[in-house]
Amino acid sequence: MSNKFADRISALRDMMRESGWDAVLVSGSDPHSSEYPAPRWKQVEWLSGFTGEAGDLVITQNHVGLWTDTRYFIQARRQLEGTGIELHKTRIPEQVLIPEWLAHFAFGEKNIINIAIDGLCQRVSDIEEIKSSFDDDKEVRIVSVPDMLDSIWTDRPAIPDTRIIDLDDSITGESCDDKVDWLRAFLREKGCDAMLISSLDEIAWILNIRANDIDYNPLAISYLIISQDEVRWFVRENYDDVYISLAEGFGRLFVDPGTLNFHLFSILDKNNILTGPSPIKLRKAVKNSVEIEGMKKIHIEDGLAMEKFLFWLDSSIKNGEKITEWDAARKLGEYRAEIPGYAGDSFETISAYGPGAALPHYITPRENAPVIEKGGLYLCDSGGQYTNGTTDITRTVPTGPCSFLEMEDYTLVLKGHIELAMAVFPKGTAGCQIDYAARSPLWQAMRNFGHGTGHGVGFYLGVHEGPQDIRQNFNRQPILPGMITSDEPGIYREGMHGIRHENLILCTEAGHNEFGEWLKFETITLCHFDTGAIIRNLLSDAEIRWLNNYNETVYKTLSPRLPDDVSKWLREKTKAI
Amino acid sequence: MSNKFADRISALRDMMRESGWDAVLVSGSDPHSSEYPAPRWKQVEWLSGFTGEAGDLVITQNHVGLWTDTRYFIQARRQLEGTGIELHKTRIPEQVLIPEWLAHFAFGEKNIINIAIDGLCQRVSDIEEIKSSFDDDKEVRIVSVPDMLDSIWTDRPAIPDTRIIDLDDSITGESCDDKVDWLRAFLREKGCDAMLISSLDEIAWILNIRANDIDYNPLAISYLIISQDEVRWFVRENYDDVYISLAEGFGRLFVDPGTLNFHLFSILDKNNILTGPSPIKLRKAVKNSVEIEGMKKIHIEDGLAMEKFLFWLDSSIKNGEKITEWDAARKLGEYRAEIPGYAGDSFETISAYGPGAALPHYITPRENAPVIEKGGLYLCDSGGQYTNGTTDITRTVPTGPCSFLEMEDYTLVLKGHIELAMAVFPKGTAGCQIDYAARSPLWQAMRNFGHGTGHGVGFYLGVHEGPQDIRQNFNRQPILPGMITSDEPGIYREGMHGIRHENLILCTEAGHNEFGEWLKFETITLCHFDTGAIIRNLLSDAEIRWLNNYNETVYKTLSPRLPDDVSKWLREKTKAI
């Protein structure tokens, strides 16, 4: 085990022995169940060296395990090499999740088990799952220690404190007052006096504010309590006042155990709360007309940056320049930074050539990044945060001649992307019921990808948001008009190449008839798909029509605002096939 | 309200008043949670006149409601006309199921509610659902009255008593002893001493017996207890001995609350049982190689009968003969009856011309059945029970010129059928994750059907069996190699026409590669699809290839055993398009 991480695990194990804990569960999240935590809460990384965006650690005296999903298997294997930390794979059929592992594999015949957690960084629902997974004859004691690692993590970063930005109603399309009124009506209907909100994107949405506390996420670390006559925001120097306020009491409190942290939940009066899924999540996901217009406009700007970038890349490689993956990522960032309202990237750009692209969440190295060679495939997955919205786009482009397998995979993934983009479905349909559209062209050729097909995307908020998604999981949330979701099938062949084609698609009404109400998607991302790696006869006539029509729309929309050389190049690139 | 049914409801209401019951729940099932009950348990029909295969009644002093699903809406509307019984629609997005209706719409502010049931005909799980749907401040008392209607249903039919048939191991592929050994191992693993089995098809499967107690279902009304050293079958004169035996005790008992009736469950010692889904259900659904061979052979025989029938129909109509829907159904039955091992139909044949076919579960009238006219579409959904297996097939055929809409619907349904038949999918995939294959060709044209795409089919057992299915519901059961399922999309236009194309498909291995293990379907039904109503350019090249290949296989397999005139006709009918 690498010395640094071994020392830290060892220090934690000392703490465990002193305290009589059988296991410590370290979450990859923060007190707000954020997808990406600020450095202060990157506890998993600090203990293990694993930098993936999703991962939880369990430490016992004779085992350290990291649980992470398909996206990070290759990365985890590399980063954990030599540490002695065992990788537990999730989102695979034979997965053994943490609750089950703790209940059945960790403690043998032991009957009383003490599991320590940093209650700030564990959701109520996670702890419930752990408790209920144990057989009745076992006694599980959850010991919650807020900021547990503080005593051994001496240089732990502070809580971030970036500038708060107020968004005008002309941008959000709905005032904070109106949103609060809506929430109050919801609370009255539920017989509640107030709601405690800890989810940062929900707070940002309802207050119409943004900040930069978390990389790529324009959020402010805070809590919010909305009662019938008060809006109390616990932010910056008031962050910890939430405890005092909760102690004072707000009457009957509505909380969402799916996001609320265990520590905060543990101090609430359980006789005076109502638990349930936050109504903000769904309402936030259904964009209003102003948000939709903003998103469409910003996708024109983002598309211009993308086309300039792809032109630069194409020309540079043709000219024999030595461009690394890192150079390319930086260049794209520069183009995006020119866009008015740009507030940073929406996630770390994945810029990957050849085998690197086979890691779905590849981290482009700053130093000694691989050179993008002539020939084969280059993948770039990136996005921006703007005052008018959030973007997320993946383009995979041939940098010269490609093998038949590269072209076949490229075309099949595009076929899947197009099938989903063209889907029509009855109102009430959930994402898992249309996921097949994107997968079947791959499945028919016995190929597949290990990640979801689509995730919700926020409006100048998280690039991943719920409640809807398009994936194999049995998520019952229907896809509703106004929701924006990604469409991003892929194929990854370790050591060879990785392909992903991603646009954002907006769900819209398609009409109604005797069979009911119908929905469809409108693609809002604007950047051409390279036709150079396509095997035309793998596409159906309808798919070819879609592709030609899309590329033509991209050209017509963007070319008037592109420099002449880029525009001329794009004319060539978007020629009908 | 029609006098007969009004009188019966009124008699029941008298009983309710005397007993202080606020509601009576009458189930459409029997003590074995059979899909189709024997006449003795057709209580819903006796009370309401509704003859659909699925329906439950709730009677209060001021409301009688019938709950049934999409398949029976049109039928229920007709049969309930003038009875005052209200139709409550299920399997629609806005459905309010019985538990929710009882909890929130039936009794206003009343706090103590007495609900009477015939505990023999209600599953344990149904009653649990009802109880849990009520708010905590309500007290629900379930009053179980076995054979509740006996006092007012004076001519109630007796328990059936047909001949028991023993199946040879050469037919079932596995001896009863081996099946019992397997179940005993399962019970030991679960720490149980015995299992109480009440599901009739599970009993028939494990004992390798059949009977004819229920129309279309080759089953014997009975209970079964298998302990580590005994197999006790409670059948015929011993049927009621199950109570005595259970009173004696069998140690720790495994029971499936999803099929066990409430009455039997209520007499068990709750401290000495383990509840869970019956393992027999899944094992029975995965056919062994002997069963698969039997099913394939019987589908040749069934296909011969179907082709003779379709030839007869085609010729008769061409010759200007007046054939009614009923004549056609009878004729098909005659052809099937000639097959060695024929043991009756597997369900009541649906023989429907034109608008009649728009009712997915149309009942062909015995008297004054509609004539099958020249032109338009005729639908026939039928199947047989044979010693070697069970069949279920729907063919929709043009009887002459068709309208463009008929042809378009016909082709789109066939497209959906073929897409599912051609599907390739990774091991672990559930039916709801591939249901899209059959629906998307219809959805793209904003058409749909209100029933499932596929149901499991038994081996000389129920024509509908679980645990797998292919439909929109979130059933997590993966489709496994050896499972036989129907593939039957449709389109129904009230007052115009109905189309359904149905084959049985067997799940088989498709190979494995770096992306995992792959499965596909093999079609086992053998009967040509009529190409006369096809709009060729709505089909893809792959679909046309599948169709031509299928029709050619049908011709080659069946023609050597068909009379010359039928064979010649079939040659024409199966010409490649």
GROMACS .gro file of N, CA, C and O in nm, chain A residues 75 150 171 183 197 385 407 441 463:
model
   36
   75GLN      N    1  -1.026   0.311  -1.415
   75GLN     CA    2  -0.958   0.415  -1.336
   75GLN      C    3  -0.929   0.366  -1.193
   75GLN      O    4  -0.817   0.383  -1.143
  150ASP      N    5  -1.147   1.492   1.100
  150ASP     CA    6  -1.078   1.617   1.139
  150ASP      C    7  -0.951   1.593   1.219
  150ASP      O    8  -0.849   1.659   1.197
  171ILE      N    9  -3.411   3.594  -1.655
  171ILE     CA   10  -3.328   3.478  -1.688
  171ILE      C   11  -3.394   3.348  -1.640
  171ILE      O   12  -3.397   3.248  -1.712
  183LEU      N   13  -4.418   2.651  -0.323
  183LEU     CA   14  -4.374   2.554  -0.222
  183LEU      C   15  -4.461   2.560  -0.098
  183LEU      O   16  -4.497   2.459  -0.038
  197ILE      N   17  -3.453   2.233   0.348
  197ILE     CA   18  -3.394   2.195   0.218
  197ILE      C   19  -3.243   2.194   0.233
  197ILE      O   20  -3.183   2.294   0.277
  385GLN      N   21  -2.098   2.611  -1.818
  385GLN     CA   22  -2.201   2.675  -1.736
  385GLN      C   23  -2.211   2.819  -1.783
  385GLN      O   24  -2.109   2.888  -1.796
  407MET      N   25  -1.506   0.226  -3.749
  407MET     CA   26  -1.617   0.284  -3.827
  407MET      C   27  -1.749   0.215  -3.794
  407MET      O   28  -1.854   0.280  -3.783
  441PRO      N   29  -2.957  -0.092  -3.155
  441PRO     CA   30  -2.864  -0.107  -3.267
  441PRO      C   31  -2.731  -0.169  -3.223
  441PRO      O   32  -2.668  -0.242  -3.299
  463VAL      N   33  -2.492   1.954  -1.406
  463VAL     CA   34  -2.502   1.895  -1.539
  463VAL      C   35  -2.570   1.757  -1.529
  463VAL      O   36  -2.615   1.704  -1.630
   0.00000   0.00000   0.00000
